[in-house]
Each structure stands twice: as C-alpha cells, then as structure tokens.
PDB file of C-alpha atoms and ligand atoms in Angstrom:
ATOM      1  CA  MET A  20      24.917  -4.631  14.967  1.00  0.00           C
ATOM      2  CA  SER A  21      23.617  -7.877  13.391  1.00  0.00           C
ATOM      3  CA  THR A  22      23.516  -8.615   9.641  1.00  0.00           C
ATOM      4  CA  PHE A  23      19.712  -8.611   9.872  1.00  0.00           C
ATOM      5  CA  HIS A  24      19.681  -5.080  11.302  1.00  0.00           C
ATOM      6  CA  LEU A  25      22.155  -3.851   8.670  1.00  0.00           C
ATOM      7  CA  LEU A  26      20.049  -5.362   5.873  1.00  0.00           C
ATOM      8  CA  THR A  27      16.884  -3.786   7.256  1.00  0.00           C
ATOM      9  CA  LEU A  28      18.566  -0.381   7.620  1.00  0.00           C
ATOM     10  CA  GLY A  29      19.794  -0.629   4.017  1.00  0.00           C
ATOM     11  CA  TRP A  30      16.251  -1.506   2.917  1.00  0.00           C
ATOM     12  CA  ALA A  31      14.846   1.488   4.799  1.00  0.00           C
ATOM     13  CA  ALA A  32      17.517   3.763   3.254  1.00  0.00           C
ATOM     14  CA  LEU A  33      16.430   2.559  -0.195  1.00  0.00           C
ATOM     15  CA  ALA A  34      12.881   3.754   0.591  1.00  0.00           C
ATOM     16  CA  VAL A  35      14.214   7.233   1.372  1.00  0.00           C
ATOM     17  CA  ILE A  36      16.059   7.303  -1.997  1.00  0.00           C
ATOM     18  CA  THR A  37      13.009   5.957  -3.860  1.00  0.00           C
ATOM     19  CA  LEU A  38      10.655   8.748  -2.766  1.00  0.00           C
ATOM     20  CA  PRO A  39      12.167  11.593  -4.843  1.00  0.00           C
ATOM     21  CA  VAL A  40      12.596   9.249  -7.825  1.00  0.00           C
ATOM     22  CA  LEU A  41       8.885   8.361  -7.791  1.00  0.00           C
ATOM     23  CA  LEU A  42       7.984  12.049  -7.584  1.00  0.00           C
ATOM     24  CA  LYS A  43       9.767  12.489 -10.928  1.00  0.00           C
ATOM     25  CA  VAL A  44       8.898   9.197 -12.674  1.00  0.00           C
ATOM     26  CA  ARG A  45       5.190   8.295 -12.624  1.00  0.00           C
ATOM     27  CA  ALA A  46       5.030   4.541 -11.858  1.00  0.00           C
ATOM     28  CA  PRO A  47       3.482   3.208 -15.112  1.00  0.00           C
ATOM     29  CA  TYR A  48       0.326   1.426 -13.980  1.00  0.00           C
ATOM     30  CA  GLY A  49      -3.323   2.450 -13.717  1.00  0.00           C
ATOM     31  CA  ARG A  50      -3.835   5.947 -15.185  1.00  0.00           C
ATOM     32  CA  HIS A  51      -0.094   6.445 -15.691  1.00  0.00           C
ATOM     33  CA  THR A  52       0.355   3.404 -17.956  1.00  0.00           C
ATOM     34  CA  THR A  53       2.487   4.293 -20.980  1.00  0.00           C
ATOM     35  CA  ALA A  54       4.045   2.256 -23.777  1.00  0.00           C
ATOM     36  CA  GLY A  55       7.735   1.378 -23.598  1.00  0.00           C
ATOM     37  CA  TRP A  56       7.856  -0.570 -20.333  1.00  0.00           C
ATOM     38  CA  GLY A  57       8.069  -4.009 -22.004  1.00  0.00           C
ATOM     39  CA  PRO A  58       5.524  -6.855 -22.052  1.00  0.00           C
ATOM     40  CA  THR A  59       2.211  -6.405 -20.232  1.00  0.00           C
ATOM     41  CA  MET A  60      -0.362  -8.654 -18.550  1.00  0.00           C
ATOM     42  CA  ALA A  61      -4.024  -8.377 -17.419  1.00  0.00           C
ATOM     43  CA  ASN A  62      -4.039  -5.888 -14.529  1.00  0.00           C
ATOM     44  CA  ARG A  63      -6.167  -7.997 -12.149  1.00  0.00           C
ATOM     45  CA  TRP A  64      -3.774 -10.969 -12.487  1.00  0.00           C
ATOM     46  CA  GLY A  65      -0.891  -8.556 -12.134  1.00  0.00           C
ATOM     47  CA  TRP A  66      -2.279  -7.473  -8.748  1.00  0.00           C
ATOM     48  CA  PHE A  67      -2.884 -11.098  -7.736  1.00  0.00           C
ATOM     49  CA  TRP A  68       0.646 -12.340  -8.488  1.00  0.00           C
ATOM     50  CA  MET A  69       2.274  -9.202  -7.149  1.00  0.00           C
ATOM     51  CA  GLU A  70       0.566  -9.424  -3.723  1.00  0.00           C
ATOM     52  CA  LEU A  71       0.472 -13.211  -3.272  1.00  0.00           C
ATOM     53  CA  PRO A  72       4.059 -13.433  -1.887  1.00  0.00           C
ATOM     54  CA  ALA A  73       3.119 -10.992   0.895  1.00  0.00           C
ATOM     55  CA  LEU A  74      -0.061 -12.886   1.757  1.00  0.00           C
ATOM     56  CA  LEU A  75       1.849 -16.178   2.115  1.00  0.00           C
ATOM     57  CA  LEU A  76       5.412 -15.399   3.174  1.00  0.00           C
ATOM     58  CA  PHE A  77       4.934 -13.284   6.313  1.00  0.00           C
ATOM     59  CA  PRO A  78       2.386 -15.590   8.021  1.00  0.00           C
ATOM     60  CA  LEU A  79       4.357 -18.708   7.055  1.00  0.00           C
ATOM     61  CA  LEU A  80       7.640 -17.375   8.438  1.00  0.00           C
ATOM     62  CA  VAL A  81       5.940 -16.350  11.684  1.00  0.00           C
ATOM     63  CA  VAL A  82       3.965 -19.562  12.149  1.00  0.00           C
ATOM     64  CA  LEU A  83       6.864 -21.878  11.263  1.00  0.00           C
ATOM     65  CA  GLY A  84       9.534 -19.887  13.135  1.00  0.00           C
ATOM     66  CA  PRO A  85      10.764 -21.227  16.496  1.00  0.00           C
ATOM     67  CA  ARG A  86      10.177 -18.047  18.530  1.00  0.00           C
ATOM     68  CA  ASP A  87       7.599 -18.202  21.368  1.00  0.00           C
ATOM     69  CA  LYS A  88       4.625 -16.154  20.211  1.00  0.00           C
ATOM     70  CA  GLY A  89       2.236 -14.252  22.431  1.00  0.00           C
ATOM     71  CA  PRO A  90      -1.070 -12.496  21.689  1.00  0.00           C
ATOM     72  CA  LEU A  91       0.592  -9.386  20.165  1.00  0.00           C
ATOM     73  CA  THR A  92       2.280 -11.494  17.474  1.00  0.00           C
ATOM     74  CA  TRP A  93      -1.031 -13.103  16.533  1.00  0.00           C
ATOM     75  CA  VAL A  94      -2.738  -9.697  16.379  1.00  0.00           C
ATOM     76  CA  LEU A  95      -0.023  -8.518  13.959  1.00  0.00           C
ATOM     77  CA  VAL A  96      -0.427 -11.660  11.828  1.00  0.00           C
ATOM     78  CA  ALA A  97      -4.205 -11.121  11.735  1.00  0.00           C
ATOM     79  CA  LEU A  98      -3.814  -7.462  10.627  1.00  0.00           C
ATOM     80  CA  TRP A  99      -1.335  -8.418   7.905  1.00  0.00           C
ATOM     81  CA  ALA A 100      -3.358 -11.386   6.659  1.00  0.00           C
ATOM     82  CA  GLY A 101      -6.603  -9.368   6.673  1.00  0.00           C
ATOM     83  CA  HIS A 102      -5.028  -6.600   4.614  1.00  0.00           C
ATOM     84  CA  TYR A 103      -3.334  -8.881   2.095  1.00  0.00           C
ATOM     85  CA  ALA A 104      -6.301 -11.248   1.736  1.00  0.00           C
ATOM     86  CA  ASN A 105      -8.240  -8.239   0.478  1.00  0.00           C
ATOM     87  CA  ARG A 106      -5.440  -6.877  -1.709  1.00  0.00           C
ATOM     88  CA  THR A 107      -4.678 -10.294  -3.304  1.00  0.00           C
ATOM     89  CA  LEU A 108      -7.990 -12.136  -3.477  1.00  0.00           C
ATOM     90  CA  ILE A 109     -10.765  -9.510  -3.410  1.00  0.00           C
ATOM     91  CA  PHE A 110      -9.590  -6.087  -4.640  1.00  0.00           C
ATOM     92  CA  PRO A 111      -8.216  -7.246  -8.054  1.00  0.00           C
ATOM     93  CA  PHE A 112     -11.423  -9.069  -8.908  1.00  0.00           C
ATOM     94  CA  ARG A 113     -13.630  -6.098  -8.018  1.00  0.00           C
ATOM     95  CA  LEU A 114     -11.866  -3.732 -10.440  1.00  0.00           C
ATOM     96  CA  ARG A 115     -14.003  -2.521 -13.328  1.00  0.00           C
ATOM     97  CA  THR A 116     -11.080  -1.738 -15.621  1.00  0.00           C
ATOM     98  CA  ARG A 117     -12.033  -4.256 -18.291  1.00  0.00           C
ATOM     99  CA  GLY A 118      -9.173  -5.176 -20.612  1.00  0.00           C
ATOM    100  CA  LYS A 119      -6.667  -2.972 -18.775  1.00  0.00           C
ATOM    101  CA  ARG A 120      -3.074  -4.212 -18.624  1.00  0.00           C
ATOM    102  CA  MET A 121       0.015  -3.483 -16.554  1.00  0.00           C
ATOM    103  CA  PRO A 122       3.706  -3.932 -17.380  1.00  0.00           C
ATOM    104  CA  VAL A 123       5.207  -7.242 -16.239  1.00  0.00           C
ATOM    105  CA  ALA A 124       8.123  -5.121 -14.962  1.00  0.00           C
ATOM    106  CA  ILE A 125       5.763  -3.526 -12.397  1.00  0.00           C
ATOM    107  CA  VAL A 126       4.517  -6.970 -11.338  1.00  0.00           C
ATOM    108  CA  LEU A 127       8.085  -8.258 -10.922  1.00  0.00           C
ATOM    109  CA  SER A 128       9.113  -5.211  -8.915  1.00  0.00           C
ATOM    110  CA  GLY A 129       6.028  -5.761  -6.703  1.00  0.00           C
ATOM    111  CA  VAL A 130       6.945  -9.426  -6.220  1.00  0.00           C
ATOM    112  CA  PHE A 131      10.505  -8.427  -5.278  1.00  0.00           C
ATOM    113  CA  PHE A 132       9.248  -5.784  -2.844  1.00  0.00           C
ATOM    114  CA  ASN A 133       6.816  -8.193  -1.177  1.00  0.00           C
ATOM    115  CA  LEU A 134       9.411 -10.958  -0.870  1.00  0.00           C
ATOM    116  CA  VAL A 135      11.917  -8.658   0.834  1.00  0.00           C
ATOM    117  CA  ASN A 136       9.362  -6.826   2.968  1.00  0.00           C
ATOM    118  CA  GLY A 137       7.387  -9.945   3.941  1.00  0.00           C
ATOM    119  CA  GLY A 138      10.700 -11.775   4.478  1.00  0.00           C
ATOM    120  CA  LEU A 139      12.200  -9.167   6.811  1.00  0.00           C
ATOM    121  CA  ASN A 140       9.018  -8.710   8.854  1.00  0.00           C
ATOM    122  CA  GLY A 141       8.254 -12.448   8.984  1.00  0.00           C
ATOM    123  CA  TRP A 142      11.807 -13.463   9.881  1.00  0.00           C
ATOM    124  CA  TRP A 143      11.856 -10.890  12.650  1.00  0.00           C
ATOM    125  CA  LEU A 144       8.608 -12.099  14.259  1.00  0.00           C
ATOM    126  CA  GLY A 145       9.251 -15.795  13.595  1.00  0.00           C
ATOM    127  CA  HIS A 146      12.902 -15.950  14.663  1.00  0.00           C
ATOM    128  CA  LEU A 147      14.494 -12.856  16.177  1.00  0.00           C
ATOM    129  CA  ALA A 148      12.082 -10.582  18.064  1.00  0.00           C
ATOM    130  CA  PRO A 149      12.264 -10.327  21.868  1.00  0.00           C
ATOM    131  CA  PRO A 150       9.311 -11.839  23.801  1.00  0.00           C
ATOM    132  CA  ASP A 151       5.984 -10.110  23.126  1.00  0.00           C
ATOM    133  CA  ARG A 152       5.078  -7.134  25.304  1.00  0.00           C
ATOM    134  CA  ALA A 153       2.173  -7.825  27.659  1.00  0.00           C
ATOM    135  CA  LEU A 154      -1.184  -6.487  26.413  1.00  0.00           C
ATOM    136  CA  PRO A 155      -2.839  -4.067  26.633  1.00  0.00           C
ATOM    137  CA  ASP A 156      -0.002  -1.627  26.057  1.00  0.00           C
ATOM    138  CA  VAL A 157      -0.171   1.959  24.754  1.00  0.00           C
ATOM    139  CA  PRO A 158       1.731   1.571  21.424  1.00  0.00           C
ATOM    140  CA  ALA A 159      -0.149  -1.647  20.618  1.00  0.00           C
ATOM    141  CA  VAL A 160      -3.599  -0.157  21.262  1.00  0.00           C
ATOM    142  CA  ALA A 161      -2.765   3.139  19.483  1.00  0.00           C
ATOM    143  CA  GLY A 162      -1.236   1.225  16.567  1.00  0.00           C
ATOM    144  CA  LEU A 163      -4.209  -1.097  16.303  1.00  0.00           C
ATOM    145  CA  LEU A 164      -6.641   1.853  16.248  1.00  0.00           C
ATOM    146  CA  LEU A 165      -4.541   3.664  13.629  1.00  0.00           C
ATOM    147  CA  PHE A 166      -4.332   0.527  11.475  1.00  0.00           C
ATOM    148  CA  LEU A 167      -8.073  -0.186  11.629  1.00  0.00           C
ATOM    149  CA  THR A 168      -8.999   3.451  10.934  1.00  0.00           C
ATOM    150  CA  GLY A 169      -6.593   3.524   7.971  1.00  0.00           C
ATOM    151  CA  MET A 170      -7.962   0.250   6.677  1.00  0.00           C
ATOM    152  CA  GLY A 171     -11.531   1.582   6.863  1.00  0.00           C
ATOM    153  CA  ILE A 172     -10.520   4.734   4.952  1.00  0.00           C
ATOM    154  CA  ASN A 173      -8.569   2.728   2.362  1.00  0.00           C
ATOM    155  CA  HIS A 174     -11.401   0.248   1.692  1.00  0.00           C
ATOM    156  CA  HIS A 175     -14.075   2.902   1.559  1.00  0.00           C
ATOM    157  CA  ALA A 176     -12.050   5.049  -0.874  1.00  0.00           C
ATOM    158  CA  ASP A 177     -11.086   2.091  -3.100  1.00  0.00           C
ATOM    159  CA  GLU A 178     -14.749   1.036  -3.269  1.00  0.00           C
ATOM    160  CA  LYS A 179     -15.841   4.560  -4.143  1.00  0.00           C
ATOM    161  CA  LEU A 180     -13.242   4.857  -6.906  1.00  0.00           C
ATOM    162  CA  ILE A 181     -14.102   1.450  -8.331  1.00  0.00           C
ATOM    163  CA  ALA A 182     -17.797   2.402  -8.310  1.00  0.00           C
ATOM    164  CA  LEU A 183     -17.076   5.563 -10.355  1.00  0.00           C
ATOM    165  CA  ARG A 184     -16.644   3.330 -13.414  1.00  0.00           C
ATOM    166  CA  THR A 185     -20.232   2.317 -13.969  1.00  0.00           C
ATOM    167  CA  ASN A 186     -19.996   0.912 -17.483  1.00  0.00           C
ATOM    168  CA  GLY A 187     -16.263   0.570 -17.978  1.00  0.00           C
ATOM    169  CA  ASP A 188     -16.272   4.291 -18.984  1.00  0.00           C
ATOM    170  CA  GLY A 189     -13.490   6.814 -18.243  1.00  0.00           C
ATOM    171  CA  TYR A 190     -12.259   8.729 -15.208  1.00  0.00           C
ATOM    172  CA  LYS A 191     -14.442  11.101 -13.167  1.00  0.00           C
ATOM    173  CA  VAL A 192     -13.709  13.591 -10.389  1.00  0.00           C
ATOM    174  CA  PRO A 193     -14.364  11.755  -7.095  1.00  0.00           C
ATOM    175  CA  ARG A 194     -16.565  13.663  -4.648  1.00  0.00           C
ATOM    176  CA  GLY A 195     -17.686  13.501  -1.022  1.00  0.00           C
ATOM    177  CA  GLY A 196     -16.129  12.741   2.369  1.00  0.00           C
ATOM    178  CA  LEU A 197     -12.337  12.811   2.484  1.00  0.00           C
ATOM    179  CA  PHE A 198     -12.222  13.248  -1.308  1.00  0.00           C
ATOM    180  CA  GLU A 199     -13.197  16.890  -0.667  1.00  0.00           C
ATOM    181  CA  ARG A 200      -9.910  17.329   1.215  1.00  0.00           C
ATOM    182  CA  ILE A 201      -7.473  15.094  -0.704  1.00  0.00           C
ATOM    183  CA  SER A 202      -7.298  13.441  -4.125  1.00  0.00           C
ATOM    184  CA  CYS A 203      -6.235  10.029  -2.799  1.00  0.00           C
ATOM    185  CA  PRO A 204      -7.841   8.937   0.503  1.00  0.00           C
ATOM    186  CA  ASN A 205      -7.067   5.308  -0.446  1.00  0.00           C
ATOM    187  CA  HIS A 206      -3.343   6.068  -0.354  1.00  0.00           C
ATOM    188  CA  PHE A 207      -3.712   8.175   2.797  1.00  0.00           C
ATOM    189  CA  GLY A 208      -5.560   5.275   4.510  1.00  0.00           C
ATOM    190  CA  GLU A 209      -2.903   2.768   3.499  1.00  0.00           C
ATOM    191  CA  ILE A 210      -0.117   5.023   4.829  1.00  0.00           C
ATOM    192  CA  MET A 211      -2.037   5.188   8.151  1.00  0.00           C
ATOM    193  CA  GLU A 212      -2.412   1.412   8.215  1.00  0.00           C
ATOM    194  CA  TRP A 213       1.291   0.627   8.036  1.00  0.00           C
ATOM    195  CA  ALA A 214       2.215   3.489  10.371  1.00  0.00           C
ATOM    196  CA  GLY A 215      -0.190   1.856  12.850  1.00  0.00           C
ATOM    197  CA  PHE A 216       1.340  -1.551  12.246  1.00  0.00           C
ATOM    198  CA  ALA A 217       4.828  -0.116  12.896  1.00  0.00           C
ATOM    199  CA  LEU A 218       3.622   1.481  16.128  1.00  0.00           C
ATOM    200  CA  ALA A 219       2.055  -1.752  17.358  1.00  0.00           C
ATOM    201  CA  ALA A 220       4.982  -3.955  16.250  1.00  0.00           C
ATOM    202  CA  TRP A 221       7.635  -1.453  17.433  1.00  0.00           C
ATOM    203  CA  SER A 222      10.331  -3.032  15.264  1.00  0.00           C
ATOM    204  CA  LEU A 223      12.839  -1.896  12.622  1.00  0.00           C
ATOM    205  CA  PRO A 224      11.356  -4.081   9.830  1.00  0.00           C
ATOM    206  CA  ALA A 225       7.860  -2.717  10.510  1.00  0.00           C
ATOM    207  CA  LEU A 226       9.222   0.843  10.542  1.00  0.00           C
ATOM    208  CA  SER A 227      10.953   0.208   7.211  1.00  0.00           C
ATOM    209  CA  PHE A 228       7.613  -1.038   5.785  1.00  0.00           C
ATOM    210  CA  ALA A 229       5.877   2.157   6.953  1.00  0.00           C
ATOM    211  CA  LEU A 230       8.639   4.228   5.296  1.00  0.00           C
ATOM    212  CA  TRP A 231       8.305   2.234   2.058  1.00  0.00           C
ATOM    213  CA  THR A 232       4.540   2.690   2.028  1.00  0.00           C
ATOM    214  CA  PHE A 233       4.972   6.436   2.342  1.00  0.00           C
ATOM    215  CA  ALA A 234       7.757   6.430  -0.280  1.00  0.00           C
ATOM    216  CA  ASN A 235       5.541   4.536  -2.753  1.00  0.00           C
ATOM    217  CA  LEU A 236       2.167   6.092  -2.107  1.00  0.00           C
ATOM    218  CA  ALA A 237       2.813   9.760  -1.310  1.00  0.00           C
ATOM    219  CA  PRO A 238       4.458  10.277  -4.750  1.00  0.00           C
ATOM    220  CA  ARG A 239       1.736   8.207  -6.427  1.00  0.00           C
ATOM    221  CA  ALA A 240      -0.906  10.407  -4.829  1.00  0.00           C
ATOM    222  CA  ARG A 241       1.007  13.555  -5.869  1.00  0.00           C
ATOM    223  CA  ASN A 242       1.190  12.209  -9.422  1.00  0.00           C
ATOM    224  CA  HIS A 243      -2.550  11.386  -9.410  1.00  0.00           C
ATOM    225  CA  HIS A 244      -3.283  14.875  -8.078  1.00  0.00           C
ATOM    226  CA  ALA A 245      -1.215  16.553 -10.832  1.00  0.00           C
ATOM    227  CA  TRP A 246      -2.905  14.299 -13.401  1.00  0.00           C
ATOM    228  CA  TYR A 247      -6.408  15.308 -12.176  1.00  0.00           C
ATOM    229  CA  ARG A 248      -5.450  18.982 -12.425  1.00  0.00           C
ATOM    230  CA  GLU A 249      -4.065  18.517 -15.952  1.00  0.00           C
ATOM    231  CA  ARG A 250      -7.149  16.651 -17.125  1.00  0.00           C
ATOM    232  CA  PHE A 251     -10.010  18.473 -15.314  1.00  0.00           C
ATOM    233  CA  PRO A 252      -9.741  22.304 -15.562  1.00  0.00           C
ATOM    234  CA  ASP A 253     -12.474  22.688 -12.892  1.00  0.00           C
ATOM    235  CA  TYR A 254     -10.746  20.320 -10.421  1.00  0.00           C
ATOM    236  CA  PRO A 255     -11.454  21.592  -6.863  1.00  0.00           C
ATOM    237  CA  ARG A 256      -8.657  24.035  -6.042  1.00  0.00           C
ATOM    238  CA  GLY A 257      -8.538  23.566  -2.276  1.00  0.00           C
ATOM    239  CA  ARG A 258      -8.002  19.820  -2.521  1.00  0.00           C
ATOM    240  CA  LYS A 259      -4.544  18.521  -1.501  1.00  0.00           C
ATOM    241  CA  ALA A 260      -2.959  15.304  -2.804  1.00  0.00           C
ATOM    242  CA  VAL A 261      -2.591  12.965   0.159  1.00  0.00           C
ATOM    243  CA  ILE A 262      -2.355  14.762   3.512  1.00  0.00           C
ATOM    244  CA  PRO A 263      -5.401  16.908   4.339  1.00  0.00           C
ATOM    245  CA  PHE A 264      -4.587  20.678   4.443  1.00  0.00           C
ATOM    246  CA  LEU A 265      -0.861  20.040   3.893  1.00  0.00           C
ATOM    247  CA  TRP A 266       0.435  18.162   0.822  1.00  0.00           C
TER     248      TRP A 266
HETATM  249  P1  NDP B 308      -5.921   4.130  -7.836  1.00  0.00           P
HETATM  250  O1  NDP B 308      -6.645   5.113  -6.996  1.00  0.00           O
HETATM  251  O2  NDP B 308      -5.026   4.637  -8.918  1.00  0.00           O
HETATM  252  O3  NDP B 308      -6.987   3.141  -8.542  1.00  0.00           O
HETATM  253  C1  NDP B 308      -7.866   2.315  -7.832  1.00  0.00           C
HETATM  254  C2  NDP B 308      -8.965   1.810  -8.791  1.00  0.00           C
HETATM  255  O4  NDP B 308      -9.939   2.834  -9.010  1.00  0.00           O
HETATM  256  C3  NDP B 308      -8.457   1.479 -10.195  1.00  0.00           C
HETATM  257  O5  NDP B 308      -9.276   0.490 -10.734  1.00  0.00           O
HETATM  258  C4  NDP B 308      -8.631   2.789 -10.957  1.00  0.00           C
HETATM  259  O6  NDP B 308      -8.728   2.605 -12.369  1.00  0.00           O
HETATM  260  C5  NDP B 308      -9.940   3.282 -10.381  1.00  0.00           C
HETATM  261  N1  NDP B 308      -9.998   4.745 -10.326  1.00  0.00           N
HETATM  262  C6  NDP B 308      -9.198   5.542  -9.600  1.00  0.00           C
HETATM  263  N2  NDP B 308      -9.553   6.828  -9.740  1.00  0.00           N
HETATM  264  C7  NDP B 308     -10.602   6.851 -10.595  1.00  0.00           C
HETATM  265  C8  NDP B 308     -11.403   7.910 -11.146  1.00  0.00           C
HETATM  266  N3  NDP B 308     -11.189   9.175 -10.811  1.00  0.00           N
HETATM  267  N4  NDP B 308     -12.420   7.589 -12.007  1.00  0.00           N
HETATM  268  C9  NDP B 308     -12.641   6.282 -12.316  1.00  0.00           C
HETATM  269  N5  NDP B 308     -11.903   5.228 -11.812  1.00  0.00           N
HETATM  270  C10 NDP B 308     -10.897   5.510 -10.963  1.00  0.00           C
HETATM  271  O7  NDP B 308      -5.131   3.163  -6.853  1.00  0.00           O
HETATM  272  P2  NDP B 308      -3.709   2.420  -7.036  1.00  0.00           P
HETATM  273  O8  NDP B 308      -3.777   1.608  -8.280  1.00  0.00           O
HETATM  274  O9  NDP B 308      -2.612   3.382  -6.854  1.00  0.00           O
HETATM  275  O10 NDP B 308      -3.721   1.499  -5.746  1.00  0.00           O
HETATM  276  C11 NDP B 308      -4.742   0.563  -5.522  1.00  0.00           C
HETATM  277  C12 NDP B 308      -4.698   0.101  -4.068  1.00  0.00           C
HETATM  278  O11 NDP B 308      -3.457  -0.549  -3.799  1.00  0.00           O
HETATM  279  C13 NDP B 308      -4.814   1.275  -3.093  1.00  0.00           C
HETATM  280  O12 NDP B 308      -5.612   0.875  -2.002  1.00  0.00           O
HETATM  281  C14 NDP B 308      -3.391   1.503  -2.644  1.00  0.00           C
HETATM  282  O13 NDP B 308      -3.343   2.031  -1.340  1.00  0.00           O
HETATM  283  C15 NDP B 308      -2.786   0.093  -2.731  1.00  0.00           C
HETATM  284  N6  NDP B 308      -1.339   0.144  -3.003  1.00  0.00           N
HETATM  285  C16 NDP B 308      -0.453  -0.042  -1.991  1.00  0.00           C
HETATM  286  C17 NDP B 308       0.906   0.070  -2.195  1.00  0.00           C
HETATM  287  C18 NDP B 308       1.869  -0.033  -1.051  1.00  0.00           C
HETATM  288  O14 NDP B 308       3.044   0.308  -1.211  1.00  0.00           O
HETATM  289  N7  NDP B 308       1.473  -0.483   0.130  1.00  0.00           N
HETATM  290  C19 NDP B 308       1.455   0.318  -3.542  1.00  0.00           C
HETATM  291  C20 NDP B 308       0.438   0.519  -4.538  1.00  0.00           C
HETATM  292  C21 NDP B 308      -0.896   0.420  -4.259  1.00  0.00           C
HETATM  293  P3  NDP B 308      -7.380   2.579 -13.273  1.00  0.00           P
HETATM  294  O15 NDP B 308      -6.568   1.389 -12.831  1.00  0.00           O
HETATM  295  O16 NDP B 308      -7.906   2.451 -14.650  1.00  0.00           O
HETATM  296  O17 NDP B 308      -6.650   3.879 -13.048  1.00  0.00           O
END
C-alpha cells in the first residue's frame, strides 16, 4: 500500500475518532461560543480565512498536476469550486450576526482541515488517480444528483436561518419544509453533498471527506438540537436532529 493511501486511511480513522468527541464537546462557534477558547476574530472573516485554502488548493493541485484529465475530473472540480465559492465568498458576507466573533483556534483548525482535505483530494486527482471513467456512468450520475440535491437543501436552509435574524435579534424556532422533520437541514444537505461527491469520485480521499463531513456535522446538529430543546420548552417534539425520522 502506498504512503498516500496510508495517510488517507489515517485521516479517515481520525474522523471516526472525532465523531464521539464532538458529541461530548460542543464546537465553540455560532450559538455554542463560550469564553475560554483564546483570542477571537470577527466571525465572517473567520469563515473567509478558514474556507479559502479549500477554495484554492484543490483546484490548483488538479489543474497544475500532470495527470490526464477527462470530463469527470472537471465535473468534480466544478462541484468543489461551486460549493467553496459560496462558503468562502458569499455565505460569510450574508450572515446577519453583527459583531459576532469566533475563536481563532476554530479558524486555525478549519485551515488545517481544509489544507489536509483539499491537499489529499487535489493530489489524488492531479497526480495519482487512474484515468477517468467514461461518462455517463451510474456512480457519477447518482453522485452528481445527490450532490446537487444536497447543495439545494443546504443553501435553502442556510438562507432561511440567516433570514430568521431580521434586525440582528436573537434565535427563533425555524419552521416549514424540512425544518418540520429535522433541526438542521443545512447540515443534512451538506452531508448529502459530500456523500454524492464521494460516490461520483469513487476514491479514498473523497470517501474520507464524506466521513469527516458526517463526523463534524452530525454531532453539531445533535448539539444544536439539544440546545433548541433546552432553550425552547415548546420545541416541536417529533423533530429529529439531522436525519429525518431517525437521529
Ligand atoms: P448554523 O445553522 O449554526 O448557523 C447558520 C447561520 O444561521 C448563522 O448565522 C446562525 O447564527 C444563524 N442561525 C442558525 N439558527 C438560527 C436560529 N434558530 N435563529 C436565528 N439565527 C439562526 O450553521 P453552522 O455555523 O454550523 O454552519 C454554517 C454552514 O457551514 C452550514 O451550511 C454547514 O453545513 C457548513 N459547515 C460545513 C462543515 C463541514 O465539515 N463541511 C463544518 C461546519 C459548517 P449564529 O452564528 O449566531 O448561531
């Protein structure tokens, strides 16, 4: 087994260990921000700097790498770039959380995550992957549909949550659509996106990214769900955290 595969397996194993830790320790940003995590910075710039390495590194490694690239590779680059252009350049500047801050430690851990994740996925597609499968092919089409559906759900839910803060006021119970089934459709949509990407890419680095997304976001959604229940006594009882009807 190559060093690259060993590194990627180790990275995926770390995701599996991280999941139970994040169920216990609420990652201290957004509603779970608490004192004691060191210096802080403006949250929108935190998001920008945290996500910028992902936006740049993966496409650069793929484009500059010597591997022959077919249409599937360019589809994957387009999905990645579309997602991270929103997360880096649009989403942070649409937030209505005026004056809110996040710990620099969270930003640095996000930068580290995006360098490793973007590095592994970009190096694979730019240097190491076998020739692209011919299109159309079943995993690519299914993965593309899953990614685009997840992206639609994620955007729609993020927009709805951002719109809940009309005048920079506090938190409200979100209502309507998937929010009637789960507390965090934005996290559910993002988990779908990277599961779809892994299906289309059919590679170990992409699978490790899907695992990491689940390991980060399923606990975050569980923590949000518990927080809603603590704060709103009339919070809808049938609502799950992140997977409709299940969890
Ligand atoms: P949240 O749902 O916690 O917050 C999104 C925005 O909506 C924030 O501005 C938040 O304010 C506001 N908001 C949320 N709920 C309410 C409410 N009930 N009432 C009023 N305002 C509300 O999302 P995250 O911060 O966890 O994540 C943001 C995006 O980043 C998501 O799309 C997520 O999928 C993605 N993400 C992806 C990760 C990955 O591993 N791929 C990791 C982390 C995030 P406030 O900040 O004040 O709480």
